[in-house]
Amino acid sequence: MTRSMPQDPMIQRLIQQARQAPITRRNILQGAGIGAAALTLAACSTGGASKPTPAKDKSDTVKALNWANWAAYLDEDDKGNYPTLVEFEKQTGIKAKYDVAVDDNNTYYGKVKGQLALGQDIGADVVCLTDWMVGRLIRLGYTQEFDKSKIPNAKNLNPTLQNPDFDPGRKRSLPWQGGFAGICWNKEKLPNGLKSVEDLWDKSLKGRVGVLSELRDTMGLIMMQNGVDISSKWGDKEFDNAIEVFKKQVSDGQIRNIKGNAYLEDLKSEDTLAAICWSGDITVINAEAGDKWEFAIPTAGGTLWNDNFLIPVGSSEKANAEKLIDYYYEPEVAAQVAAWVNYITPVVGAKEAMQKIDPALADNQLIFPNEETLAKTKIFRTLTGAEESKYGAAFQAVLLGS
């Protein structure tokens, strides 16, 4: 069966560009690539289709689950095992497969959206995706509602995270980890450091800068540099001003790469010396490849976000997934994970538990930020479906031209 071309002229142009675009190393690294990005935008610009029916739960007889997540996002030992997940299996008898399947929200969605629309199994019973993508999946009916009686530890959720606009009452999502988007640099090559997004555009860094393929982080930081409160009311003018800055830095060759998690490999190889990046990643890369990089929230501010647990509509191991989520909301378990990943834990009580693991980490602002640190960040406001389509198309067009 073939699909007809979407009627939105902007989407038509984007898909046509994708068909004509040459294959590049960056396109390959982005997984599903340009076609998936175009179809993703087409998907979020349409509506009216009936929502799929959740799969029948078989957790009583099937003691297994698959968990799709981002790289470097769960505690890991020297043998490649995940200690907290191994303990979960021992406690519950549920065999849990951990799959590092998410490199970028859009490319992951591009791989599974067709199955989600049909209510089919996507090969994952629990997935961790970012706020805005979770909001999209909830809006489209692609997630299952939690049975909160099976997640009693949800009571440990930080009160500030209990009622996001995309999921009031947290009926279909619960935060996994949070973090900041900011700037980072190679301390050996740039001993004087960086302070602002504007510093990334210094001519001495031409061709050695990387940025994230996440619109809300890259564009969010650029917009904040322009003086925009990204959490408040802003519109086309503010976004267009920022996209022009982004487009210029790409076309001038200042920006070398635009990637998801793969940006870390560019830092390691020194293809890039500075980047727009995610906070916890820099701790991980320093542990893996030497203490060579530093992270900072830019002077104009950084973005604040959460990746969230959700159960896809086609999962037949819903109760098993709920047991997993409940387990990771135990403060001691949350602290053990946070000590390794160095992202913001959403679990109340984890800071006290961290005191027993590593007291120094209990004061780490990247894990347990205080009000002063949080005041330097903003949450990118939720976009309407029309805005997501329009702004996403403009952002992808720059990526396609890079």
Coordinates of C-alpha atoms in Angstrom, one line a residue:
M1 CA 0.0 0.0 0.0
T2 CA 1.3 3.4 -0.9
R3 CA 0.7 6.7 1.0
S4 CA -0.4 9.8 -0.7
M5 CA 1.7 13.0 -0.5
P6 CA 0.7 15.2 2.5
Q7 CA -1.2 18.3 1.3
D8 CA 0.8 20.8 3.4
P9 CA 3.1 22.5 0.9
M10 CA 5.9 22.9 3.4
I11 CA 5.9 19.2 4.1
Q12 CA 5.7 18.5 0.4
R13 CA 8.9 20.6 -0.2
L14 CA 10.7 18.9 2.7
I15 CA 9.9 15.5 1.4
Q16 CA 11.0 16.5 -2.1
Q17 CA 14.3 17.8 -0.7
A18 CA 14.8 14.6 1.2
R19 CA 14.3 12.6 -2.0
Q20 CA 17.0 14.7 -3.8
A21 CA 19.4 15.0 -0.9
P22 CA 22.8 13.2 -1.3
I23 CA 23.8 10.5 1.2
T24 CA 26.2 11.9 3.7
R25 CA 27.9 10.5 6.8
R26 CA 25.7 12.7 9.0
N27 CA 22.6 11.4 7.3
I28 CA 23.6 7.8 8.0
L29 CA 24.5 8.5 11.6
Q30 CA 21.0 10.0 12.1
G31 CA 19.5 6.5 11.8
A32 CA 16.2 6.8 10.0
G33 CA 17.5 9.9 8.3
I34 CA 15.9 12.5 6.2
G35 CA 12.9 10.5 5.0
A36 CA 12.0 9.7 8.5
A37 CA 12.3 13.3 9.6
A38 CA 10.0 14.4 6.8
L39 CA 7.4 11.7 7.5
T40 CA 7.6 12.6 11.2
L41 CA 6.7 16.2 10.4
A42 CA 3.9 15.0 8.1
A43 CA 2.5 12.8 10.9
C44 CA 2.3 15.6 13.4
S45 CA 0.6 17.9 10.9
T46 CA -2.3 15.6 10.3
G47 CA -5.1 14.5 12.6
G48 CA -8.6 13.0 12.8
A49 CA -7.5 9.3 12.6
S50 CA -9.0 7.0 15.2
K51 CA -6.7 6.1 18.1
P52 CA -5.4 2.6 18.4
T53 CA -6.6 0.1 21.1
P54 CA -4.1 -0.9 23.8
A55 CA -2.8 -4.4 23.6
K56 CA -4.1 -7.1 26.0
D57 CA -1.7 -7.4 29.0
K58 CA 0.0 -10.8 29.2
S59 CA 2.2 -10.0 32.2
D60 CA 0.6 -12.8 34.3
T61 CA 2.2 -15.4 32.0
V62 CA 5.0 -13.6 30.2
K63 CA 7.7 -12.5 32.7
A64 CA 9.8 -10.3 30.4
L65 CA 10.0 -6.8 29.1
N66 CA 12.0 -4.7 26.7
W67 CA 13.2 -1.2 27.7
A68 CA 14.3 1.3 25.0
N69 CA 16.4 4.1 26.2
W70 CA 19.3 6.5 25.3
A71 CA 23.0 5.7 25.5
A72 CA 24.9 6.2 28.8
Y73 CA 21.6 6.5 30.7
L74 CA 21.7 3.6 33.2
D75 CA 24.3 2.5 35.7
E76 CA 26.8 0.1 34.1
D77 CA 29.7 -2.0 35.5
D78 CA 33.1 -2.8 33.8
K79 CA 31.6 -5.9 32.3
G80 CA 28.7 -4.1 30.5
N81 CA 26.1 -5.2 33.0
Y82 CA 23.5 -2.9 34.5
P83 CA 23.6 -3.5 38.3
T84 CA 20.2 -2.0 39.2
L85 CA 18.5 -3.8 36.4
V86 CA 20.1 -7.1 37.4
E87 CA 18.8 -6.5 40.9
F88 CA 15.3 -5.8 39.5
E89 CA 15.4 -9.2 37.7
K90 CA 16.4 -10.9 40.9
Q91 CA 13.6 -9.3 42.9
T92 CA 10.8 -9.7 40.4
G93 CA 11.7 -12.7 38.3
I94 CA 11.1 -10.5 35.2
K95 CA 13.7 -10.8 32.5
A96 CA 14.5 -7.3 31.4
K97 CA 16.2 -6.5 28.1
Y98 CA 17.8 -3.0 28.0
D99 CA 18.1 -1.7 24.4
V100 CA 20.1 1.5 23.6
A101 CA 17.7 2.3 20.8
V102 CA 17.2 6.1 21.1
D103 CA 19.7 8.5 19.5
D104 CA 17.2 11.3 18.8
N105 CA 13.5 11.7 19.5
N106 CA 12.5 12.3 15.9
T107 CA 14.5 9.5 14.3
Y108 CA 13.3 7.0 16.9
Y109 CA 9.7 8.1 16.3
G110 CA 10.3 7.8 12.6
K111 CA 11.1 4.1 13.1
V112 CA 8.1 3.2 15.1
K113 CA 5.3 5.6 14.3
G114 CA 3.7 3.3 11.7
Q115 CA 3.4 0.5 14.2
L116 CA 2.2 2.8 16.9
A117 CA -0.6 4.1 14.6
L118 CA -1.8 0.5 14.1
G119 CA -1.5 -0.3 17.8
Q120 CA 1.3 -2.9 17.1
D121 CA 4.2 -4.0 19.3
I122 CA 7.2 -1.8 18.6
G123 CA 9.6 -4.2 20.3
A124 CA 9.6 -2.1 23.5
D125 CA 7.4 -2.3 26.5
V126 CA 8.7 0.8 28.1
V127 CA 10.5 3.7 26.4
C128 CA 12.1 6.9 27.7
L129 CA 11.6 10.0 25.5
T130 CA 11.7 13.7 26.0
D131 CA 8.7 15.8 27.3
W132 CA 7.6 17.2 23.9
M133 CA 7.7 13.8 22.1
V134 CA 5.9 12.2 25.0
G135 CA 3.3 14.9 24.6
R136 CA 2.9 14.1 20.9
L137 CA 2.5 10.4 21.6
I138 CA -0.1 11.0 24.3
R139 CA -2.0 13.4 22.0
L140 CA -2.1 10.8 19.2
G141 CA -3.2 8.0 21.6
Y142 CA 0.0 6.0 21.3
T143 CA 0.5 5.4 25.0
Q144 CA -1.2 3.3 27.7
E145 CA -2.6 4.8 30.9
F146 CA -0.8 3.7 34.0
D147 CA -2.5 1.7 36.8
K148 CA -1.1 3.8 39.6
S149 CA -1.9 1.1 42.2
K150 CA 0.9 -0.9 40.6
I151 CA 3.3 2.1 40.8
P152 CA 3.0 3.1 44.5
N153 CA 6.5 4.7 44.5
A154 CA 5.1 7.3 42.1
K155 CA 4.3 9.1 45.4
N156 CA 8.1 10.0 45.4
L157 CA 7.8 12.1 42.3
N158 CA 9.1 15.6 42.8
P159 CA 6.0 17.9 43.3
T160 CA 7.2 20.3 40.6
L161 CA 6.9 17.6 38.0
Q162 CA 3.5 16.2 38.8
N163 CA 1.3 18.3 36.5
P164 CA 3.0 19.0 33.1
D165 CA 0.7 20.5 30.5
F166 CA 1.2 17.5 28.2
D167 CA 0.1 15.0 30.9
P168 CA -1.8 16.5 33.8
G169 CA -1.7 14.2 36.8
R170 CA 1.0 12.0 35.2
K171 CA -1.5 9.4 34.0
R172 CA 0.6 8.2 31.1
S173 CA 4.2 9.3 31.8
L174 CA 6.7 9.6 34.7
P175 CA 10.1 11.3 34.5
W176 CA 13.1 9.1 34.2
Q177 CA 16.0 11.6 34.3
G178 CA 16.2 15.3 33.7
G179 CA 19.0 17.6 32.6
F180 CA 20.2 20.8 31.1
A181 CA 21.2 21.7 27.6
G182 CA 24.2 24.1 27.6
I183 CA 27.6 24.5 26.1
C184 CA 30.8 22.4 26.5
W185 CA 34.4 22.6 25.3
N186 CA 37.7 20.8 25.2
K187 CA 39.6 22.3 28.1
E188 CA 43.0 21.4 26.6
K189 CA 42.3 23.1 23.3
L190 CA 40.3 26.0 24.8
P191 CA 41.9 26.7 28.2
N192 CA 40.1 30.0 28.6
G193 CA 36.7 28.3 28.3
L194 CA 33.4 29.6 26.9
K195 CA 30.6 31.6 28.5
S196 CA 27.9 32.0 26.0
V197 CA 26.4 30.6 22.8
E198 CA 27.8 33.6 21.1
D199 CA 31.3 32.3 21.9
L200 CA 30.6 29.3 19.7
W201 CA 30.5 31.6 16.7
D202 CA 34.0 32.9 17.3
K203 CA 36.0 32.6 14.0
S204 CA 38.8 30.6 15.8
L205 CA 36.2 27.7 16.1
K206 CA 35.1 27.7 12.5
G207 CA 34.3 24.1 11.5
R208 CA 34.9 22.8 15.0
V209 CA 31.5 23.3 16.5
G210 CA 28.7 20.8 17.0
V211 CA 25.1 21.3 17.9
L212 CA 22.2 19.0 18.8
S213 CA 19.6 17.8 16.4
E214 CA 17.0 18.4 19.1
L215 CA 15.1 21.6 18.0
R216 CA 14.2 22.7 21.5
D217 CA 17.7 22.6 22.8
T218 CA 19.7 24.1 19.9
M219 CA 17.0 26.6 19.0
G220 CA 16.2 27.2 22.6
L221 CA 19.7 28.2 23.5
I222 CA 20.0 30.4 20.4
M223 CA 16.6 32.1 21.2
M224 CA 17.7 32.7 24.8
Q225 CA 20.9 34.3 23.5
N226 CA 18.6 36.6 21.5
G227 CA 16.9 37.6 24.8
V228 CA 13.7 35.4 24.4
D229 CA 12.0 33.8 27.3
I230 CA 11.4 30.4 25.7
S231 CA 9.0 29.3 28.5
S232 CA 6.7 32.2 27.8
K233 CA 4.7 33.7 24.9
W234 CA 6.7 34.0 21.7
G235 CA 5.9 33.4 18.1
D236 CA 7.1 33.3 14.5
K237 CA 9.2 36.5 14.7
E238 CA 11.3 35.2 17.6
F239 CA 11.7 31.8 16.1
D240 CA 12.6 33.2 12.7
N241 CA 15.3 35.5 14.1
A242 CA 16.9 32.5 15.8
I243 CA 16.6 30.2 12.7
E244 CA 18.4 32.9 10.7
V245 CA 21.3 32.8 13.2
F246 CA 21.4 29.0 13.0
K247 CA 21.2 29.0 9.2
K248 CA 24.0 31.4 8.9
Q249 CA 26.4 29.5 11.2
V250 CA 25.6 26.3 9.2
S251 CA 26.0 27.9 5.8
D252 CA 29.2 29.7 6.8
G253 CA 30.7 26.4 8.0
Q254 CA 31.0 27.5 11.6
I255 CA 28.9 24.5 12.6
R256 CA 30.5 21.2 11.6
N257 CA 27.9 18.6 12.8
I258 CA 24.3 18.5 13.9
K259 CA 23.6 15.2 15.7
G260 CA 21.9 13.4 18.5
N261 CA 23.9 11.3 21.0
A262 CA 26.5 10.7 18.3
Y263 CA 27.9 14.2 19.0
L264 CA 30.0 12.7 21.8
E265 CA 32.1 10.8 19.2
D266 CA 32.9 14.1 17.5
L267 CA 34.1 15.5 20.8
K268 CA 36.3 12.4 21.5
S269 CA 37.8 12.5 18.0
E270 CA 38.3 16.3 18.2
D271 CA 36.3 16.8 15.0
T272 CA 34.6 19.3 17.2
L273 CA 36.1 21.3 20.1
A274 CA 32.9 22.9 21.4
A275 CA 29.3 22.1 21.3
I276 CA 25.7 22.6 22.4
C277 CA 25.4 19.6 24.6
W278 CA 23.5 17.7 27.4
S279 CA 24.8 18.1 30.9
G280 CA 25.2 14.5 32.1
D281 CA 26.9 13.4 28.9
I282 CA 30.0 15.5 29.8
T283 CA 30.5 13.7 33.1
V284 CA 30.3 10.4 31.2
I285 CA 32.7 11.3 28.5
N286 CA 35.2 12.6 31.0
A287 CA 35.0 9.3 32.8
E288 CA 35.5 7.4 29.6
A289 CA 38.1 9.4 27.8
G290 CA 39.9 11.5 30.3
D291 CA 38.9 14.7 32.1
K292 CA 39.1 16.9 29.0
W293 CA 35.7 18.6 28.7
E294 CA 33.8 21.1 30.7
F295 CA 30.0 21.9 30.8
A296 CA 28.4 25.2 31.6
I297 CA 25.0 26.8 31.5
P298 CA 25.4 29.8 29.1
T299 CA 25.2 33.3 30.5
A300 CA 21.9 33.8 28.7
G301 CA 20.5 30.6 30.2
G302 CA 20.1 26.9 29.4
T303 CA 17.2 24.6 28.7
L304 CA 15.7 22.3 31.3
W305 CA 14.0 19.1 30.2
N306 CA 13.0 15.6 31.3
D307 CA 13.0 12.2 29.6
N308 CA 10.0 10.2 30.6
F309 CA 8.9 6.6 31.0
L310 CA 5.9 5.7 28.8
I311 CA 4.3 2.4 27.9
P312 CA 3.6 2.1 24.1
V313 CA 0.1 1.3 23.1
G314 CA 1.1 -2.1 21.6
S315 CA 2.9 -3.4 24.6
S316 CA 1.5 -6.7 26.0
E317 CA 3.7 -6.5 29.1
K318 CA 2.1 -3.4 30.8
A319 CA 2.1 -4.7 34.4
N320 CA 5.8 -5.8 34.0
A321 CA 6.7 -2.3 32.8
E322 CA 4.8 -0.7 35.7
K323 CA 6.9 -2.9 38.1
L324 CA 10.1 -1.6 36.5
I325 CA 9.0 2.0 36.8
D326 CA 8.0 1.5 40.4
Y327 CA 11.4 -0.1 41.2
Y328 CA 13.3 2.9 39.7
Y329 CA 11.2 5.3 41.9
E330 CA 12.7 3.8 45.1
P331 CA 15.0 6.5 46.4
E332 CA 18.0 4.2 46.9
V333 CA 17.7 2.9 43.4
A334 CA 17.3 6.3 41.9
A335 CA 20.4 7.5 43.8
Q336 CA 22.4 4.6 42.5
V337 CA 21.4 5.5 38.9
A338 CA 22.1 9.2 39.4
A339 CA 25.5 8.5 40.8
W340 CA 26.4 6.9 37.5
V341 CA 24.5 9.0 34.9
N342 CA 24.9 12.4 36.6
Y343 CA 21.5 13.7 35.4
I344 CA 18.7 15.2 37.5
T345 CA 16.8 12.6 39.4
P346 CA 13.0 13.2 39.8
V347 CA 12.8 11.1 42.9
V348 CA 12.3 12.7 46.3
G349 CA 14.5 11.0 48.9
A350 CA 17.3 10.3 46.4
K351 CA 19.5 13.1 47.6
E352 CA 19.4 11.7 51.2
A353 CA 20.2 8.2 49.8
M354 CA 23.0 9.7 47.8
Q355 CA 24.7 10.9 51.0
K356 CA 25.4 7.2 51.8
I357 CA 26.8 6.5 48.3
D358 CA 28.8 9.6 47.6
P359 CA 28.3 12.7 49.7
A360 CA 30.0 14.9 47.2
L361 CA 27.5 14.0 44.5
A362 CA 24.6 15.1 46.8
D363 CA 25.9 18.6 46.3
N364 CA 26.3 18.3 42.6
Q365 CA 24.2 20.9 40.8
L366 CA 23.8 18.7 37.7
I367 CA 22.0 16.0 39.8
F368 CA 20.4 18.0 42.6
P369 CA 20.2 21.6 41.4
N370 CA 19.2 24.3 43.8
E371 CA 17.0 27.2 43.1
E372 CA 19.9 29.4 42.0
T373 CA 20.9 26.9 39.4
L374 CA 17.3 26.3 38.2
A375 CA 16.8 30.0 37.9
K376 CA 19.4 30.0 35.1
T377 CA 17.3 27.6 33.0
K378 CA 13.9 27.6 31.2
I379 CA 11.6 24.9 29.9
F380 CA 10.9 25.3 26.2
R381 CA 7.1 25.9 26.0
T382 CA 4.8 23.3 24.6
L383 CA 4.2 23.9 20.9
T384 CA 0.8 23.4 19.2
G385 CA 0.6 20.8 16.5
A386 CA 0.7 23.5 13.8
E387 CA 3.7 25.2 15.4
E388 CA 5.5 21.8 15.8
S389 CA 5.0 21.2 12.1
K390 CA 6.0 24.7 11.0
Y391 CA 9.0 25.2 13.2
G392 CA 10.1 21.5 12.8
A393 CA 10.1 21.9 9.0
A394 CA 12.2 25.1 9.2
F395 CA 14.7 23.4 11.5
Q396 CA 14.9 20.2 9.4
A397 CA 15.4 22.3 6.2
V398 CA 18.6 23.8 7.8
L399 CA 19.7 20.2 8.6
L400 CA 19.0 19.1 5.1
G401 CA 21.1 22.0 3.7
S402 CA 24.0 21.4 6.0

